[in-house]
Amino acid sequence: MTTKELQQKDADFIVGTYARNPVFISEGQGTSLTDGEGRTLVDFSSGIGVLSVGHTHPVWLGAVTAQAAKLAHISNLYHTQPMTELAEKLCNRTGMRKVFFANSGAEANEGAIKTARKYMSERYPGVRDTVLCLKNSFHGRTITTLSATGQDDYHKHFGPWPAGFAFTPANDLPALAKNCTENVGAIMIECIQGEGGVVPLEDDFLAKIAELCARRDILLVVDEIQTGVGRTGKFLCCEHYGLKPDIVTLAKGLGGGLPIGAILFSEKTMGTLGKGEHGSTFGGNPICCAGASAVMDIIDAPLLEQVERIGAYLKERLEGLPGVINVTGKGLMLGATLEAGMKNTDVVAACLEKGLVLLTAKEKLRFLPPLTITQGEIDAGLEILKYAISSLKKDN
Ligand SMILES: *Cc1c(COP(=O)(O)O)cnc(C)c1O
């Protein structure tokens, strides 16, 4: 099918919830993509932070195809090796104690919220029932994770909303003190707000949250769905700040391209959910777990160092780019603010035409390339970005 035919059939048969780019991607290899016309593109998006080790990494591909040939699915009524091995790797890597497997980020957050609610209702019945979230957060698209999402844009049509969430602005200590009332039994954060525009939480704000949680037995729930699995140069972003969460959620980069989510529990929360209290038909799927297990092996200490180094390089190059006025984020999760008068969506469209796949977050450009990207590939992508920005400036 041609791109035109695909666009027409998409419009005919798929619900119109996405503003898709007019490009059809047929293949991926490492950091490079091929489109329907046979053009090559540099991938600075990794499928919204999903292709953590690049497209079709040989180790990942070997693990996934071998598992597909052996056993694709059997349900959680039986033991399987890939799931158990992955859980052990996740615990050893993070210091968390136990894992529950889901299929997406939103589902992982749903399970985290269920856990927080049970913990609160058992220990502080009639007193604590509220999860304190941040304004400008993003936690998913289900009704409850939207309730936890502090952005009004997502709340237009879908009420009534589940109760039990309160909000406080990021990096505002006086507001935190005021909004962390006696009803609050859990605080849920992203260390760097991804969809909110690559907004990092400040050290003293995170330190205050950690202190409040420890002192008042409030659960610290860290949504690492976008920041986790090496994205910021540490396996978990919260390691940068010395945080010890009670619950961590992962998804996006974990499966290396396959759908998987995970809830990681600390000593304090690992016993909260009991038999029959949570479940998932697909959760812990052997193929997804085999892929995730390979991702965990590929993201070793040298690769994490490379993420820090290449991320710092990308940040520095972006800061020096005409048209860019500010760069936020850590490792290979960066956001660039454009100078007034330039629209990020225009830049993304111009880049796509010239062979670079880029994302936006709010009014910024967002960079989430595969963690395996090389300096040469960064340079190649930046050449396109530079050209796209300068040609748009000329048009103005
Ligand atoms: C993407 C994302 C989610 C939702 O994940 P899905 O797999 O799309 O459900 C939740 N939280 C954060 C921080 C995310 O970036």
Coordinates of N, CA and C and ligand atoms in Angstrom, one line a residue, residues 48 103-107 109 138-141 190 192 194-195 223-227 249 251-252 260 366, ligand 1:
I48 N 8.2 7.2 21.1 CA 7.9 7.8 22.5 C 8.6 7.0 23.6
N103 N 0.5 -4.5 31.3 CA 0.8 -4.4 29.9 C 1.0 -3.0 29.3
S104 N 0.9 -2.0 30.2 CA 1.1 -0.7 29.7 C 1.4 0.2 31.0
G105 N 1.7 1.5 30.7 CA 2.0 2.4 31.7 C 0.7 2.7 32.6
A106 N -0.4 3.0 31.9 CA -1.6 3.3 32.6 C -2.0 2.2 33.5
E107 N -1.9 1.0 33.1 CA -2.3 -0.2 33.9 C -1.3 -0.3 35.1
N109 N 0.1 2.1 36.6 CA -0.3 3.2 37.5 C -1.6 2.8 38.2
F138 N 1.4 13.6 34.1 CA 0.7 12.7 33.2 C 0.9 11.3 33.7
H139 N -0.2 10.6 34.0 CA -0.1 9.3 34.5 C -0.9 8.2 33.7
G140 N -1.5 8.6 32.6 CA -2.2 7.6 31.7 C -3.6 8.1 31.3
R141 N -4.2 7.2 30.5 CA -5.5 7.5 29.8 C -6.7 6.8 30.3
E190 N 6.4 12.2 38.9 CA 7.4 11.9 37.9 C 8.6 12.7 38.2
I192 N 10.9 13.7 36.3 CA 10.9 14.7 35.3 C 9.6 14.6 34.6
G194 N 7.3 14.3 31.8 CA 7.5 14.1 30.4 C 6.5 14.8 29.5
E195 N 5.3 14.3 29.5 CA 4.2 14.9 28.7 C 4.0 16.3 29.1
D223 N 6.4 7.4 39.3 CA 6.0 7.0 38.0 C 7.3 7.2 37.1
E224 N 8.0 6.1 36.8 CA 9.2 6.1 36.0 C 8.9 5.5 34.6
I225 N 7.7 5.6 34.2 CA 7.2 5.0 32.9 C 8.0 5.6 31.7
Q226 N 8.3 6.9 31.8 CA 9.1 7.6 30.8 C 10.5 7.7 31.2
T227 N 10.8 8.0 32.5 CA 12.1 8.3 32.9 C 13.0 7.1 33.2
T249 N 6.6 2.6 39.0 CA 6.0 2.0 37.9 C 6.9 2.2 36.6
A251 N 7.2 1.2 32.2 CA 6.5 0.6 31.0 C 7.4 1.0 29.8
K252 N 7.0 2.0 29.0 CA 7.6 2.4 27.8 C 8.9 1.7 27.4
I260 N 4.6 -3.9 27.8 CA 4.8 -4.4 29.1 C 4.8 -3.3 30.1
R366 N 10.9 17.6 21.9 CA 11.3 16.6 22.9 C 12.2 15.6 22.2
Ligands
LIG1 C1 3.4 7.3 28.7 C2 3.2 7.5 30.2 C3 2.2 6.9 30.9 C4 1.1 6.0 30.2 O1 1.7 4.9 29.6 P1 0.8 4.1 28.5 O2 1.6 2.9 28.3 O3 0.5 4.9 27.4 O4 -0.5 3.7 29.2 C5 2.1 7.1 32.2 N1 3.0 7.9 32.9 C6 4.0 8.5 32.2 C7 5.0 9.3 33.0 C8 4.1 8.3 30.9 O5 5.1 9.0 30.2

